[in-house]
Short mmCIF file of C-alpha atoms and ligand atoms in Angstrom, two decimals:
data_model
loop_
_atom_site.label_atom_id
_atom_site.label_comp_id
_atom_site.label_asym_id
_atom_site.label_seq_id
_atom_site.Cartn_x
_atom_site.Cartn_y
_atom_site.Cartn_z
CA MET P 1 0.01 0.10 0.24
CA GLU P 2 3.07 2.74 0.98
CA ARG P 3 4.96 1.62 -1.59
CA ARG P 4 2.25 1.74 -4.14
CA GLY P 5 1.03 5.45 -2.70
CA VAL P 6 4.52 6.52 -2.78
CA LEU P 7 5.39 5.23 -6.40
CA GLY P 8 1.66 6.69 -7.74
CA LEU P 9 3.12 10.13 -6.27
CA VAL P 10 6.32 9.63 -8.01
CA LEU P 11 4.17 9.32 -10.78
CA LEU P 12 1.56 12.18 -10.23
CA ILE P 13 4.92 14.77 -9.52
CA VAL P 14 6.69 13.36 -12.86
CA VAL P 15 3.17 13.65 -14.47
CA SER P 16 1.48 17.03 -13.24
CA PHE P 17 5.58 18.26 -14.35
CA GLN P 18 5.64 17.08 -17.60
CA LEU P 19 2.35 18.30 -18.60
CA THR P 20 2.61 22.06 -17.07
CA ALA P 21 5.56 22.74 -15.96
CA GLU P 22 4.17 25.66 -13.93
CA ALA P 23 5.44 26.40 -10.16
CA GLY P 24 1.60 26.71 -9.62
CA ARG P 25 0.19 23.32 -10.97
CA ALA P 26 2.66 22.24 -8.59
CA ALA P 27 1.27 23.73 -5.64
CA THR P 28 -2.12 22.54 -6.31
CA VAL P 29 -0.31 19.40 -5.98
CA ALA P 30 1.08 20.58 -3.00
CA THR P 31 -2.57 21.31 -1.18
CA LYS P 32 -3.80 17.80 -2.32
CA LEU P 33 -0.70 15.71 -0.76
CA ARG P 34 -0.98 18.31 2.45
CA SER P 35 -4.30 17.13 3.04
CA ASP P 36 -3.16 13.48 2.89
CA SER P 37 -2.08 11.24 5.81
CA HIS P 38 1.31 11.47 4.69
CA LYS P 39 1.57 15.47 5.11
CA LEU P 40 4.26 17.66 3.68
CA THR P 41 5.29 19.50 6.09
CA ALA P 42 5.14 23.51 6.09
CA ASP P 43 9.13 24.06 4.54
CA GLU P 44 9.16 20.99 3.03
CA ASP P 45 9.76 20.77 -0.03
CA PHE P 46 8.82 17.88 -2.45
CA TYR P 47 11.78 15.79 -2.97
CA SER P 48 12.61 15.75 0.60
CA TRP P 49 8.73 14.60 1.44
CA VAL P 50 9.69 11.84 -1.22
CA VAL P 51 13.00 10.76 0.60
CA ARG P 52 11.58 10.73 3.99
CA GLU P 53 8.20 9.00 2.99
CA GLY P 54 10.96 5.85 1.15
CA GLN P 55 13.53 5.67 3.99
CA LYS P 56 9.99 5.44 6.49
CA PHE P 57 8.74 2.89 3.49
CA GLN P 58 11.91 1.24 3.99
CA ALA P 59 12.10 0.89 7.49
CA LYS P 60 8.73 -1.15 7.49
CA LYS P 61 10.45 -3.31 4.91
CA THR P 62 13.10 -3.88 7.58
CA LEU P 63 10.91 -4.54 10.57
CA ALA P 64 9.12 -6.66 8.66
CA ALA P 65 11.88 -9.10 6.97
CA LYS P 66 11.96 -9.70 11.27
CA ASN P 67 8.77 -9.95 12.43
CA PRO P 68 5.81 -11.52 10.17
CA GLU P 69 3.42 -8.94 12.09
CA HIS P 70 4.52 -6.17 10.42
CA GLN P 71 4.38 -7.60 7.22
CA VAL P 72 3.84 -5.63 3.79
CA THR P 73 1.05 -7.34 1.71
CA GLY P 74 1.58 -9.21 -1.79
CA THR P 75 5.18 -7.95 -2.25
CA VAL P 76 8.80 -9.49 -3.32
CA GLN P 77 11.20 -7.93 -0.73
CA PRO P 78 14.78 -8.15 0.94
CA THR P 79 15.23 -9.79 3.90
CA ALA P 80 17.96 -9.81 6.14
CA ASP P 81 20.24 -11.42 4.56
CA GLY P 82 19.79 -9.47 0.92
CA ASP P 83 17.56 -13.00 0.20
CA THR P 84 14.05 -11.35 -1.63
CA GLN P 85 10.76 -12.58 -0.29
CA THR P 86 7.35 -13.09 -0.88
CA TYR P 87 4.40 -12.26 0.51
CA ILE P 88 1.00 -13.58 -0.54
CA VAL P 89 -2.05 -12.62 1.98
CA VAL P 90 -5.40 -14.89 1.97
CA ASP P 91 -8.33 -13.23 3.27
CA LYS P 92 -12.02 -14.47 2.90
CA ASN P 93 -13.48 -11.59 3.53
CA GLY P 94 -11.51 -9.90 0.42
CA GLY P 95 -8.41 -8.50 2.56
CA GLY P 96 -5.82 -10.06 0.29
CA GLN P 97 -5.13 -11.15 -2.78
CA PHE P 98 -6.82 -14.28 -2.50
CA PHE P 99 -9.85 -15.62 -0.91
CA THR P 100 -8.81 -18.86 -0.85
CA ILE P 101 -5.83 -20.77 0.45
CA GLN P 102 -5.58 -22.74 -2.71
CA ASP P 103 -5.90 -19.97 -5.23
CA ALA P 104 -3.05 -18.18 -3.32
CA ILE P 105 -0.90 -21.47 -3.91
CA ASN P 106 -1.62 -21.83 -7.55
CA SER P 107 -0.95 -18.29 -7.95
CA ILE P 108 3.19 -18.94 -7.55
CA LYS P 109 5.25 -20.60 -10.75
CA ARG P 110 5.77 -24.13 -9.82
CA ASP P 111 9.82 -24.73 -9.13
CA GLN P 112 10.84 -27.69 -7.95
CA LYS P 113 14.52 -25.98 -7.31
CA ARG P 114 13.25 -22.55 -5.74
CA THR P 115 15.54 -21.54 -2.03
CA THR P 116 13.49 -17.87 -1.96
CA ARG P 117 10.78 -18.57 0.85
CA ILE P 118 7.40 -17.54 -0.55
CA THR P 119 5.17 -16.67 2.79
CA ILE P 120 1.35 -17.31 2.67
CA GLN P 121 -0.27 -14.91 5.11
CA VAL P 122 -4.13 -17.00 6.16
CA ASN P 123 -6.17 -13.68 7.43
CA ALA P 124 -8.67 -15.11 10.53
CA GLY P 125 -11.51 -16.91 9.32
CA ARG P 126 -12.54 -21.04 9.09
CA TYR P 127 -11.32 -21.86 5.35
CA GLU P 128 -13.17 -24.73 4.77
CA GLU P 129 -11.07 -26.26 1.53
CA LYS P 130 -8.72 -28.81 0.35
CA VAL P 131 -5.65 -27.93 0.65
CA VAL P 132 -2.73 -29.41 -1.42
CA ILE P 133 0.96 -28.36 -2.04
CA PRO P 134 3.05 -30.59 -4.47
CA LYS P 135 6.12 -31.25 -4.47
CA ASN P 136 7.36 -28.68 -6.88
CA THR P 137 6.22 -26.08 -4.82
CA PRO P 138 8.84 -25.44 -1.77
CA TYR P 139 10.22 -23.03 1.27
CA LEU P 140 6.17 -22.33 1.11
CA THR P 141 5.12 -20.76 5.03
CA LEU P 142 1.27 -20.60 5.91
CA GLN P 143 1.07 -18.10 8.70
CA GLY P 144 -2.17 -18.05 10.27
CA ALA P 145 -3.06 -15.67 12.74
CA GLY P 146 -3.64 -17.59 15.85
CA ARG P 147 -4.24 -21.29 15.92
CA GLU P 148 -8.18 -20.99 17.34
CA SER P 149 -8.42 -17.59 15.06
CA THR P 150 -7.29 -19.85 11.41
CA ILE P 151 -8.97 -23.35 10.77
CA ILE P 152 -8.47 -24.44 7.42
CA THR P 153 -11.16 -27.46 7.16
CA HIS P 154 -13.25 -29.79 5.33
CA ALA P 155 -14.73 -32.88 6.58
CA GLU P 156 -13.99 -36.33 4.88
CA THR P 157 -13.08 -39.89 5.08
CA LYS P 158 -11.35 -42.89 3.91
CA GLU P 159 -13.82 -44.64 2.68
CA GLN P 160 -15.53 -41.41 0.94
CA ALA P 161 -11.56 -39.88 -0.68
CA GLY P 162 -10.77 -43.62 -1.49
CA SER P 163 -7.32 -43.10 0.23
CA ASP P 164 -6.04 -41.60 3.27
CA ILE P 165 -3.62 -39.31 1.62
CA ALA P 166 -6.88 -38.16 -0.76
CA ASP P 167 -9.14 -37.98 2.17
CA ALA P 168 -6.55 -34.72 3.94
CA THR P 169 -7.77 -31.18 4.22
CA ILE P 170 -4.76 -30.57 3.86
CA ALA P 171 -1.88 -32.34 1.73
CA ILE P 172 1.81 -31.44 1.80
CA SER P 173 4.46 -33.36 -0.47
CA ALA P 174 6.30 -29.86 -0.99
CA PRO P 175 10.10 -29.95 1.42
CA ASN P 176 10.62 -27.10 3.82
CA PHE P 177 7.61 -26.10 4.25
CA ILE P 178 6.66 -24.42 7.45
CA ALA P 179 3.14 -23.50 9.26
CA ARG P 180 2.66 -21.47 11.84
CA ASN P 181 -0.43 -20.23 14.59
CA ILE P 182 -2.87 -22.29 12.35
CA SER P 183 -5.10 -25.05 12.70
CA PHE P 184 -5.78 -28.15 10.65
CA GLN P 185 -9.40 -29.97 10.98
CA ASN P 186 -11.23 -32.95 9.49
CA SER P 187 -14.81 -32.41 10.66
CA ALA P 188 -15.66 -35.95 9.75
CA PRO P 189 -17.94 -37.50 13.01
CA PRO P 190 -15.79 -39.89 15.26
CA PRO P 191 -15.94 -42.89 14.09
CA PRO P 192 -18.40 -45.63 15.96
CA SER P 193 -16.40 -48.02 17.95
CA GLY P 194 -15.43 -50.98 15.06
CA ALA P 195 -16.26 -48.80 12.12
CA VAL P 196 -13.80 -49.06 8.97
CA GLY P 197 -13.02 -46.89 6.29
CA GLN P 198 -13.91 -43.39 8.75
CA GLN P 199 -10.44 -42.48 9.06
CA ALA P 200 -10.44 -38.94 8.40
CA THR P 201 -7.04 -37.01 8.21
CA ALA P 202 -6.61 -34.06 9.10
CA LEU P 203 -2.84 -32.74 7.77
CA TYR P 204 -1.20 -35.47 5.67
CA ILE P 205 2.84 -34.48 5.12
CA SER P 206 5.33 -36.42 2.48
CA GLY P 207 7.21 -33.59 2.22
CA ASP P 208 10.96 -33.24 4.10
CA MET P 209 12.09 -30.95 7.00
CA GLY P 210 9.38 -29.36 7.14
CA ALA P 211 8.28 -27.25 10.88
CA PHE P 212 5.45 -26.50 12.74
CA TYR P 213 4.86 -23.88 15.88
CA GLY P 214 1.60 -22.88 17.05
CA CYS P 215 -0.73 -25.09 15.34
CA GLY P 216 -3.70 -27.35 15.70
CA PHE P 217 -4.25 -30.89 14.02
CA LEU P 218 -8.39 -31.36 14.60
CA GLY P 219 -10.03 -34.95 14.18
CA ALA P 220 -10.87 -38.30 15.52
CA GLN P 221 -9.51 -41.53 13.92
CA ASP P 222 -6.42 -40.75 12.04
CA THR P 223 -5.73 -37.04 12.30
CA LEU P 224 -2.18 -36.12 11.66
CA TYR P 225 -0.47 -38.25 9.45
CA ASP P 226 3.04 -38.25 9.97
CA HIS P 227 3.65 -40.34 6.41
CA ASN P 228 7.71 -39.63 5.74
CA GLY P 229 10.11 -36.98 5.94
CA ARG P 230 12.20 -35.13 8.57
CA HIS P 231 9.95 -32.82 11.15
CA TYR P 232 9.79 -30.83 13.30
CA TYR P 233 6.43 -29.75 16.00
CA GLU P 234 6.45 -27.00 18.31
CA GLU P 235 3.82 -26.18 20.87
CA CYS P 236 0.95 -27.58 18.73
CA TYR P 237 -2.43 -29.11 19.83
CA ILE P 238 -2.97 -32.51 18.37
CA GLU P 239 -6.32 -34.14 19.04
CA GLY P 240 -7.68 -37.26 17.90
CA SER P 241 -8.90 -41.14 19.23
CA ILE P 242 -7.25 -44.34 17.47
CA ASP P 243 -3.60 -44.07 16.11
CA PHE P 244 -3.63 -40.21 15.60
CA ILE P 245 -0.20 -39.51 15.18
CA TYR P 246 0.79 -41.89 12.44
CA GLY P 247 2.53 -42.68 9.47
CA ASP P 248 6.37 -43.60 9.02
CA GLY P 249 8.51 -40.10 9.84
CA GLN P 250 11.25 -38.71 11.58
CA SER P 251 9.38 -36.37 13.78
CA LEU P 252 10.29 -34.51 16.88
CA TYR P 253 7.18 -33.38 18.84
CA LYS P 254 8.84 -30.15 21.16
CA SER P 255 6.28 -29.02 24.27
CA CYS P 256 2.76 -30.40 22.53
CA GLN P 257 -0.40 -31.14 23.39
CA LEU P 258 -1.75 -34.42 22.84
CA ASN P 259 -5.74 -34.00 23.60
CA VAL P 260 -7.87 -37.24 23.40
CA ILE P 261 -11.01 -37.75 22.21
CA PRO P 262 -13.27 -40.51 23.85
CA ALA P 263 -12.57 -43.44 22.16
CA SER P 264 -13.90 -47.27 23.46
CA THR P 265 -9.72 -47.77 23.00
CA GLY P 266 -7.87 -45.58 21.20
CA SER P 267 -3.53 -45.40 20.57
CA LEU P 268 -1.71 -42.06 20.15
CA THR P 269 0.86 -43.02 17.98
CA ALA P 270 0.96 -45.94 14.98
CA GLN P 271 4.09 -45.44 13.73
CA LYS P 272 5.26 -47.54 10.61
CA ARG P 273 8.92 -47.89 10.66
CA MET P 274 9.97 -51.14 9.16
CA SER P 275 13.10 -51.64 9.42
CA SER P 276 15.86 -51.05 12.42
CA SER P 277 17.79 -49.68 9.27
CA GLU P 278 15.49 -46.54 8.79
CA ASN P 279 15.92 -43.71 10.90
CA THR P 280 12.89 -42.71 11.40
CA GLY P 281 10.33 -42.43 14.55
CA PHE P 282 8.62 -39.69 16.88
CA SER P 283 9.94 -38.82 19.06
CA PHE P 284 7.72 -36.95 22.15
CA VAL P 285 9.50 -34.08 24.55
CA ASP P 286 8.13 -31.94 26.94
CA CYS P 287 4.38 -32.98 25.75
CA SER P 288 1.69 -32.92 27.82
CA VAL P 289 -1.25 -36.39 27.04
CA THR P 290 -4.57 -34.50 28.25
CA GLY P 291 -8.34 -35.31 27.43
CA SER P 292 -10.28 -38.52 27.97
CA GLY P 293 -11.16 -42.28 26.86
CA ARG P 294 -8.28 -45.14 27.30
CA VAL P 295 -5.45 -45.11 24.75
CA TYR P 296 -2.34 -46.44 24.57
CA LEU P 297 0.94 -44.61 23.98
CA GLY P 298 1.20 -46.44 20.37
CA ARG P 299 0.53 -49.35 18.38
CA ALA P 300 3.27 -50.91 16.45
CA TRP P 301 1.57 -50.64 12.81
CA GLY P 302 5.50 -51.17 11.17
CA SER P 303 7.54 -53.97 12.43
CA SER P 304 9.99 -51.43 13.58
CA SER P 305 7.59 -49.15 15.08
CA ARG P 306 9.85 -46.28 16.93
CA VAL P 307 8.08 -44.15 19.07
CA VAL P 308 9.51 -42.51 22.84
CA PHE P 309 8.12 -40.29 25.58
CA ILE P 310 10.30 -38.10 27.19
CA SER P 311 9.85 -35.10 29.89
CA THR P 312 5.81 -35.80 29.21
CA TRP P 313 2.94 -35.40 31.38
CA LEU P 314 0.58 -38.45 30.90
CA ALA P 315 -2.69 -38.07 32.12
CA ASP P 316 -4.89 -41.27 33.47
CA ILE P 317 -5.93 -42.35 30.72
CA ILE P 318 -2.69 -44.69 29.59
CA ILE P 319 -3.98 -47.91 29.80
CA PRO P 320 -1.59 -49.32 31.55
CA GLN P 321 0.43 -51.73 29.21
CA GLY P 322 1.49 -48.92 27.53
CA TRP P 323 1.76 -50.53 24.37
CA GLN P 324 0.41 -53.03 21.86
CA ASP P 325 2.30 -55.07 18.97
CA TRP P 326 -0.49 -54.69 16.48
CA ASN P 327 -1.90 -58.23 17.63
CA ASP P 328 1.65 -59.86 15.97
CA PRO P 329 3.94 -60.84 18.83
CA ALA P 330 6.99 -61.51 16.11
CA ARG P 331 6.51 -57.31 16.09
CA GLN P 332 7.55 -57.45 20.21
CA GLN P 333 11.27 -58.40 18.87
CA SER P 334 11.95 -55.25 16.72
CA VAL P 335 9.96 -52.61 17.91
CA TYR P 336 11.47 -50.22 20.02
CA TYR P 337 9.61 -48.26 22.70
CA GLY P 338 10.67 -46.32 25.47
CA GLU P 339 9.80 -43.55 28.42
CA TYR P 340 12.39 -41.60 29.59
CA ASN P 341 11.69 -39.29 33.12
CA CYS P 342 7.86 -38.89 32.51
CA PHE P 343 4.96 -37.68 35.30
CA GLY P 344 1.40 -37.41 35.92
CA PRO P 345 -1.07 -40.41 36.89
CA GLY P 346 -0.18 -42.49 33.60
CA SER P 347 3.11 -42.00 33.80
CA ASN P 348 3.55 -45.56 36.54
CA THR P 349 5.59 -47.57 34.00
CA ASP P 350 4.74 -50.86 36.36
CA GLY P 351 2.46 -52.48 33.94
CA ARG P 352 3.93 -51.95 31.11
CA VAL P 353 4.53 -54.89 28.69
CA PRO P 354 7.89 -56.27 29.61
CA TRP P 355 8.85 -56.07 25.28
CA SER P 356 8.84 -51.74 25.72
CA LYS P 357 12.06 -50.10 27.43
CA LYS P 358 12.83 -47.75 30.39
CA LEU P 359 15.67 -45.77 28.82
CA SER P 360 18.22 -44.50 31.01
CA LEU P 361 19.46 -40.98 30.45
CA SER P 362 22.13 -42.08 27.41
CA GLU P 363 19.64 -44.06 25.63
CA ALA P 364 17.05 -40.76 25.36
CA GLU P 365 19.45 -38.37 24.75
CA PRO P 366 19.75 -39.27 20.99
CA PHE P 367 15.89 -38.44 20.83
CA MET P 368 15.98 -35.34 23.33
CA THR P 369 16.73 -32.79 20.41
CA LYS P 370 16.67 -31.39 16.98
CA SER P 371 19.50 -33.20 16.27
CA PHE P 372 17.10 -36.59 16.21
CA ILE P 373 16.03 -34.57 13.01
CA ASP P 374 18.90 -33.54 11.43
CA GLY P 375 17.31 -30.02 12.72
CA ASP P 376 20.19 -28.10 12.79
CA SER P 377 20.62 -27.89 9.15
CA TRP P 378 17.35 -26.79 8.56
CA ILE P 379 15.64 -25.53 11.89
CA PHE P 380 16.08 -21.80 12.73
C1 NAG T 1 1.04 -18.00 17.74
O1 NAG T 1 2.06 -19.86 18.34
C2 NAG T 1 3.06 -19.73 19.41
C3 NAG T 1 3.52 -20.53 19.84
O2 NAG T 1 5.01 -21.09 18.66
C4 NAG T 1 2.69 -18.60 20.37
O3 NAG T 1 3.56 -18.64 21.39
C5 NAG T 1 1.81 -17.89 20.10
O4 NAG T 1 1.30 -16.55 21.37
C6 NAG T 1 1.15 -17.85 18.63
N1 NAG T 1 0.20 -16.66 18.38
C7 NAG T 1 -0.87 -16.33 18.09
C8 NAG T 1 -1.22 -14.92 17.55
O5 NAG T 1 -2.17 -17.44 18.88
#
């Protein structure tokens, strides 16, 4: 807006002078400017006014680069390190360049090799749409106005969509994706006990190096399909009933809340590592597990399923055995399930299956920091 104003002004000045070349005409423009919000002071000439406005704009750009709250909308602008960064604004009420998130994504040139970040700022509102972020749209950020204010929502089950990727409200195949302060919901009703095909994924991710800050994941069975790749979740809220964090991702969940909505018997996780040579697994650090119902910490969807809970508060909803072998006793030999330093009423490990681990500090350490997901090279 500001820049357009300045450019418009410069244009106006040039045109004015070219057309008339009269001082009197300039005085008319000056009078008009004085009535604008960016006022020309009494003894300031045009040139210094333009310089002053230009400096203000530069300052705002610098601020925007450092602080997403002060973004200048819809422009390409340099970041602190001289890269360019693009901002696009989506507003369902018309206050941005696009009404829907998918339209904003579709406006981006497909380019697998791009390494500059594009931020889509999604203003507050419920966006009833399905979103697909294809592989060739790397380095995309979705910035919401708060996880309770900006929600992408859709209702579709696996049975309706044909697969548990197709039913996802948002499916991310692109690498280096970031989401901040936004929620993803699949609002299909929680399935009745024993129902088949009623899984309903809110978010699916197979893109590598994805990070989520202050996000919400809302659903029942199969909420978050952490399919493939290295991912980081910080201060997120994840809700579900059965297997609601599932897939073969290599993921660190830091300071997240896992909230269980009742099901006959649920499970927080269904991790799908297929061999002990894979680096994948889910690590929960400094999290809390809340809600109602009865849940396992994990079920062995993959034969070498790997999940650890570290320094996490567990409500009194954890089934004492803790872990389930997916009704395949052979998996008891190959899974890696452990707890370290957990607390709260559900943390008593006395009743745990003997094939799970009470980790020592040195065993827990590799899972405790971003190095578990090689984060030092891609999380900033
Ligand atoms: C955004 O998320 C962060 C957590 O990553 C949180 O501290 C902050 O309060 C959130 N801001 C809004 C506006 O919701």
